[in-house]
C-alpha cells in the first residue's frame, strides 16, 4: 500500500539536511570570502610575490586533496561526528594562524592547516547515514544550494569587510564561522546511527580504477583549476585597470 508520508522527508531528515547544509555554509562562506581579496590585500604582507599569493590560494586545495580520503576512511571506523569536529577545529586553528600572520609564509601555513580540516566526505557520509535513499538527492541539493548561496554572498561581502577589518579580520571571521559549525553539529544535527562493523567498505585503490569516477574527478579538477587561476589573476587585473581596494575607480 502506498504510504504518502514516504514522499516527504521526516523531521529528522529535514533537521539533518538543514543542519549539515548550515555546516557547509559556514565553512564555505569563510573560505569564499578569502578568495576575492587575498590576491590584492595579500600583496601588503611581508615577502609577498604573485607566485606566493598563488601558493597561498592553492595550498588549501592541496591539503584538502591529501586528507579527504584518509578522513573519510577514519570516519568509517570511528564515526562521522568525531571527524567533523576534528576537521572544524583544524580549520579554525588554521584561520587563527593566518589571521595573526604578517608575512605571506604565515598565511600560507594557515591555509595549509585550514585545508587539512578536510571534512566534506565525512559530512556527506553523515548526510547519507541520516537520510533515506529516496530523499538523499533532495538533502544533497540543500547542501549544494547553501554552497552556491554562500559563494554569491561572499563576492558581495568580502570586499566590504576587507576594507573595514582587513585580511586578518576576514580570517578571524572564518575562525568564528568554524566554531559556529561545531555548535550546529553539536546541537542541531541528529545523532548518527550506530556504526555497523560488517558494513561494506570500498578500497582506495578501487577509486583509481573507476573510469566514470575518474572522468568526473577530471572535470571537477579542471573547473577548480580555472576558478582558482581567476582568483589569482582577475583581482590584480582589476586593480591595475584602476579599481581601488575600497571598490571605487581611481
CSV table of C-alpha atoms in Angstrom, one decimal:
chain,number,residue,atom,x,y,z
A,1,UNK,CA,0.0,0.0,0.0
A,2,UNK,CA,1.3,3.5,-0.9
A,3,UNK,CA,2.5,5.5,2.1
A,4,UNK,CA,2.1,9.2,1.4
A,5,UNK,CA,4.5,10.0,4.3
A,6,UNK,CA,7.3,8.2,2.5
A,7,UNK,CA,7.2,11.0,-0.2
A,8,UNK,CA,8.2,13.7,2.4
A,9,UNK,CA,11.3,14.0,4.4
A,10,UNK,CA,10.8,13.2,8.0
A,11,UNK,CA,11.5,15.9,10.6
A,12,UNK,CA,14.8,14.1,11.5
A,13,UNK,CA,15.9,14.1,7.8
A,14,UNK,CA,14.9,17.7,7.4
A,15,UNK,CA,16.9,18.6,10.5
A,16,UNK,CA,19.9,16.6,9.4
A,17,UNK,CA,19.9,18.1,5.9
A,18,UNK,CA,19.4,21.7,7.0
A,19,UNK,CA,21.9,21.4,9.8
A,20,UNK,CA,24.6,19.9,7.6
A,21,UNK,CA,23.8,22.4,4.9
A,22,UNK,CA,24.5,25.1,7.5
A,23,UNK,CA,27.8,23.5,8.5
A,24,UNK,CA,28.8,23.6,4.8
A,25,UNK,CA,27.5,27.2,4.5
A,26,UNK,CA,29.6,28.5,7.5
A,27,UNK,CA,32.7,26.7,6.3
A,28,UNK,CA,32.4,27.7,2.7
A,29,UNK,CA,31.5,31.3,3.4
A,30,UNK,CA,34.7,31.7,5.4
A,31,UNK,CA,36.7,30.1,2.6
A,32,UNK,CA,35.0,32.0,-0.2
A,33,UNK,CA,35.4,35.4,1.5
A,34,UNK,CA,39.2,35.0,1.5
A,35,UNK,CA,39.5,34.3,-2.3
A,36,UNK,CA,38.4,37.7,-3.8
A,37,UNK,CA,40.7,39.7,-1.6
A,38,UNK,CA,43.8,37.6,-1.0
A,39,UNK,CA,45.4,38.4,-4.3
A,40,UNK,CA,45.2,42.2,-3.6
A,41,UNK,CA,45.4,42.6,0.2
A,42,UNK,CA,47.9,39.7,0.4
A,43,UNK,CA,50.5,41.8,-1.5
A,44,UNK,CA,50.8,44.0,1.6
A,45,UNK,CA,52.2,41.0,3.5
A,46,UNK,CA,55.9,40.8,4.1
A,47,UNK,CA,57.7,38.7,1.4
A,48,UNK,CA,54.6,38.5,-0.8
A,49,UNK,CA,55.0,37.9,-4.5
A,50,UNK,CA,52.4,36.9,-7.1
A,51,UNK,CA,53.7,33.3,-7.1
A,52,UNK,CA,53.5,33.1,-3.3
A,53,UNK,CA,50.0,34.6,-3.4
A,54,UNK,CA,49.0,31.9,-5.8
A,55,UNK,CA,50.6,29.3,-3.5
A,56,UNK,CA,48.5,30.7,-0.6
A,57,UNK,CA,45.3,30.4,-2.6
A,58,UNK,CA,46.1,26.9,-3.8
A,59,UNK,CA,47.6,25.5,-0.6
A,60,UNK,CA,44.1,25.0,0.8
A,61,UNK,CA,43.0,22.8,-2.0
A,62,UNK,CA,46.3,20.8,-1.9
A,63,UNK,CA,45.9,19.7,1.7
A,64,UNK,CA,42.1,19.1,1.1
A,65,UNK,CA,43.1,16.7,-1.7
A,66,UNK,CA,45.6,14.9,0.5
A,67,UNK,CA,43.4,14.5,3.6
A,68,UNK,CA,39.9,14.0,2.1
A,69,UNK,CA,40.2,10.2,1.6
A,70,UNK,CA,42.0,9.4,4.8
A,71,UNK,CA,39.4,11.4,6.8
A,72,UNK,CA,36.7,9.5,5.0
A,73,UNK,CA,38.3,6.2,5.9
A,74,UNK,CA,38.7,7.3,9.5
A,75,UNK,CA,35.0,8.4,9.7
A,76,UNK,CA,34.0,4.8,8.6
A,77,UNK,CA,35.9,3.4,11.6
A,78,UNK,CA,35.3,5.8,14.5
A,79,UNK,CA,32.1,7.7,13.3
A,80,UNK,CA,31.4,10.8,11.3
A,81,UNK,CA,30.9,13.3,14.1
A,82,UNK,CA,34.4,13.0,15.7
A,83,UNK,CA,36.0,13.5,12.3
A,84,UNK,CA,33.8,16.5,11.6
A,85,UNK,CA,34.6,18.1,15.0
A,86,UNK,CA,38.3,17.5,14.4
A,87,UNK,CA,38.2,18.9,10.9
A,88,UNK,CA,36.4,22.1,12.0
A,89,UNK,CA,38.9,22.6,14.9
A,90,UNK,CA,41.8,22.2,12.5
A,91,UNK,CA,40.2,24.7,10.1
A,92,UNK,CA,39.6,27.1,13.0
A,93,UNK,CA,43.3,26.8,14.1
A,94,UNK,CA,44.4,27.5,10.5
A,95,UNK,CA,42.2,30.6,10.4
A,96,UNK,CA,43.8,31.8,13.7
A,97,UNK,CA,47.3,31.2,12.3
A,98,UNK,CA,46.6,33.1,9.1
A,99,UNK,CA,44.8,36.0,11.0
A,100,UNK,CA,47.8,36.5,13.3
A,101,UNK,CA,50.4,36.4,10.5
A,102,UNK,CA,52.0,39.5,8.9
A,103,UNK,CA,54.0,37.6,6.3
A,104,UNK,CA,52.9,35.6,3.3
A,105,UNK,CA,54.6,32.5,4.7
A,106,UNK,CA,52.4,32.6,7.8
A,107,UNK,CA,49.3,32.9,5.7
A,108,UNK,CA,50.4,30.0,3.5
A,109,UNK,CA,50.9,27.9,6.7
A,110,UNK,CA,47.4,28.9,7.9
A,111,UNK,CA,45.9,28.0,4.5
A,112,UNK,CA,47.7,24.6,4.6
A,113,UNK,CA,46.3,24.0,8.1
A,114,UNK,CA,42.8,25.1,7.0
A,115,UNK,CA,42.8,22.7,4.2
A,116,UNK,CA,43.9,19.8,6.4
A,117,UNK,CA,40.4,20.0,8.0
A,118,UNK,CA,39.0,18.0,5.2
A,119,UNK,CA,35.5,17.1,6.3
A,120,UNK,CA,33.5,17.2,3.1
A,121,UNK,CA,33.5,13.5,2.7
A,122,UNK,CA,32.6,12.9,6.4
A,123,UNK,CA,29.7,15.4,6.2
A,124,UNK,CA,28.3,13.9,3.0
A,125,UNK,CA,28.6,10.4,4.5
A,126,UNK,CA,26.8,11.6,7.6
A,127,UNK,CA,24.1,13.1,5.4
A,128,UNK,CA,23.7,9.8,3.7
A,129,UNK,CA,23.5,8.0,7.0
A,130,UNK,CA,20.7,10.2,8.3
A,131,UNK,CA,18.5,10.3,5.2
A,132,UNK,CA,16.6,7.6,3.3
A,133,UNK,CA,17.7,6.8,-0.2
A,134,UNK,CA,14.6,8.3,-1.9
A,135,UNK,CA,15.3,11.7,-0.1
A,136,UNK,CA,19.1,11.8,-0.5
A,137,UNK,CA,19.1,13.8,-3.6
A,138,UNK,CA,16.9,16.5,-2.0
A,139,UNK,CA,19.2,16.6,1.0
A,140,UNK,CA,22.3,16.9,-1.1
A,141,UNK,CA,20.5,19.6,-3.2
A,142,UNK,CA,20.0,21.6,0.1
A,143,UNK,CA,23.8,21.3,0.7
A,144,UNK,CA,24.6,22.4,-2.9
A,145,UNK,CA,22.2,25.3,-2.7
A,146,UNK,CA,23.8,26.5,0.5
A,147,UNK,CA,27.3,26.4,-1.1
A,148,UNK,CA,26.1,28.4,-4.1
A,149,UNK,CA,24.3,31.0,-1.9
A,150,UNK,CA,27.5,31.4,0.2
A,151,UNK,CA,29.6,31.9,-2.9
A,152,UNK,CA,27.3,34.7,-4.1
A,153,UNK,CA,27.2,36.3,-0.6
A,154,UNK,CA,30.9,36.1,-0.2
A,155,UNK,CA,31.5,38.0,-3.5
A,156,UNK,CA,29.4,40.9,-2.2
A,157,UNK,CA,30.6,40.9,1.5
A,158,UNK,CA,34.3,40.1,1.1
A,159,UNK,CA,35.5,43.4,-0.4
A,160,UNK,CA,33.4,45.4,2.0
A,161,UNK,CA,34.6,43.5,5.1
A,162,UNK,CA,38.2,43.6,3.9
A,163,UNK,CA,38.1,47.4,3.5
A,164,UNK,CA,36.8,47.5,7.1
A,165,UNK,CA,38.7,44.8,9.0
A,166,UNK,CA,41.5,43.9,6.6
A,167,UNK,CA,42.6,40.4,5.5
A,168,UNK,CA,43.4,39.4,9.1
A,169,UNK,CA,39.8,40.3,10.0
A,170,UNK,CA,38.5,38.0,7.2
A,171,UNK,CA,40.5,35.1,8.6
A,172,UNK,CA,39.2,36.0,12.1
A,173,UNK,CA,35.7,35.7,10.8
A,174,UNK,CA,36.4,32.3,9.3
A,175,UNK,CA,37.5,31.2,12.8
A,176,UNK,CA,34.2,32.3,14.2
A,177,UNK,CA,32.3,30.6,11.4
A,178,UNK,CA,34.1,27.3,12.1
A,179,UNK,CA,33.1,27.5,15.8
A,180,UNK,CA,29.5,28.1,14.7
A,181,UNK,CA,29.7,25.0,12.5
A,182,UNK,CA,30.8,23.0,15.5
A,183,UNK,CA,27.8,24.3,17.5
A,184,UNK,CA,25.5,23.3,14.7
A,185,UNK,CA,26.8,19.7,14.6
A,186,UNK,CA,26.6,19.6,18.4
A,187,UNK,CA,23.1,21.0,18.9
A,188,UNK,CA,21.2,20.8,15.6
A,189,UNK,CA,22.3,17.7,13.6
A,190,UNK,CA,20.7,14.5,14.9
A,191,UNK,CA,22.9,11.8,16.4
A,192,UNK,CA,24.4,9.5,13.8
A,193,UNK,CA,23.3,5.9,13.6
A,194,UNK,CA,25.4,3.2,15.2
A,195,UNK,CA,28.3,2.1,13.0
A,196,UNK,CA,28.0,-1.4,11.6
A,197,UNK,CA,31.2,-3.3,11.8
A,198,UNK,CA,30.2,-5.5,9.0
A,199,UNK,CA,29.1,-2.7,6.7
A,200,UNK,CA,30.8,-3.0,3.2
A,201,UNK,CA,33.7,-0.6,2.7
A,202,UNK,CA,35.4,0.3,-0.5
A,203,UNK,CA,39.2,0.3,-1.0
A,204,UNK,CA,41.0,3.5,-2.1
A,205,UNK,CA,42.7,1.6,-4.9
A,206,UNK,CA,39.3,1.0,-6.4
A,207,UNK,CA,38.8,4.7,-6.8
A,208,UNK,CA,41.7,4.9,-9.2
A,209,UNK,CA,40.3,2.2,-11.4
A,210,UNK,CA,36.7,3.5,-11.7
A,211,UNK,CA,36.6,5.1,-15.2
A,212,UNK,CA,33.4,7.1,-14.7
A,213,UNK,CA,34.6,8.5,-11.4
A,214,UNK,CA,37.9,9.4,-12.9
A,215,UNK,CA,36.2,11.4,-15.7
A,216,UNK,CA,34.1,13.2,-13.0
A,217,UNK,CA,37.2,13.9,-11.0
A,218,UNK,CA,39.0,15.3,-14.0
A,219,UNK,CA,36.1,17.6,-14.8
A,220,UNK,CA,36.0,18.9,-11.2
A,221,UNK,CA,39.8,19.3,-11.3
A,222,UNK,CA,39.7,21.4,-14.4
A,223,UNK,CA,36.8,23.5,-13.1
A,224,UNK,CA,38.6,24.3,-9.9
A,225,UNK,CA,41.9,24.9,-11.6
A,226,UNK,CA,40.3,27.6,-13.8
A,227,UNK,CA,38.4,29.1,-10.8
A,228,UNK,CA,41.5,29.4,-8.6
A,229,UNK,CA,43.5,30.8,-11.5
A,230,UNK,CA,40.9,33.5,-11.9
A,231,UNK,CA,41.1,34.5,-8.2
A,232,UNK,CA,44.9,34.9,-8.7
A,233,UNK,CA,44.7,36.9,-11.9
A,234,UNK,CA,41.4,38.8,-12.1
A,235,UNK,CA,41.7,40.9,-8.8
A,236,UNK,CA,45.2,42.1,-9.8
A,237,UNK,CA,44.0,43.0,-13.3
A,238,UNK,CA,41.1,45.0,-11.9
A,239,UNK,CA,43.5,46.9,-9.6
A,240,UNK,CA,45.9,47.6,-12.5
A,241,UNK,CA,42.9,48.8,-14.5
A,242,UNK,CA,42.2,51.4,-11.9
A,243,UNK,CA,39.9,49.8,-9.3
A,244,UNK,CA,41.0,50.6,-5.8
A,245,UNK,CA,40.8,48.2,-2.9
A,246,UNK,CA,37.8,50.1,-1.5
A,247,UNK,CA,35.8,49.2,-4.6
A,248,UNK,CA,36.0,52.7,-6.2
A,249,UNK,CA,37.6,53.5,-9.6
A,250,UNK,CA,40.6,55.8,-9.4
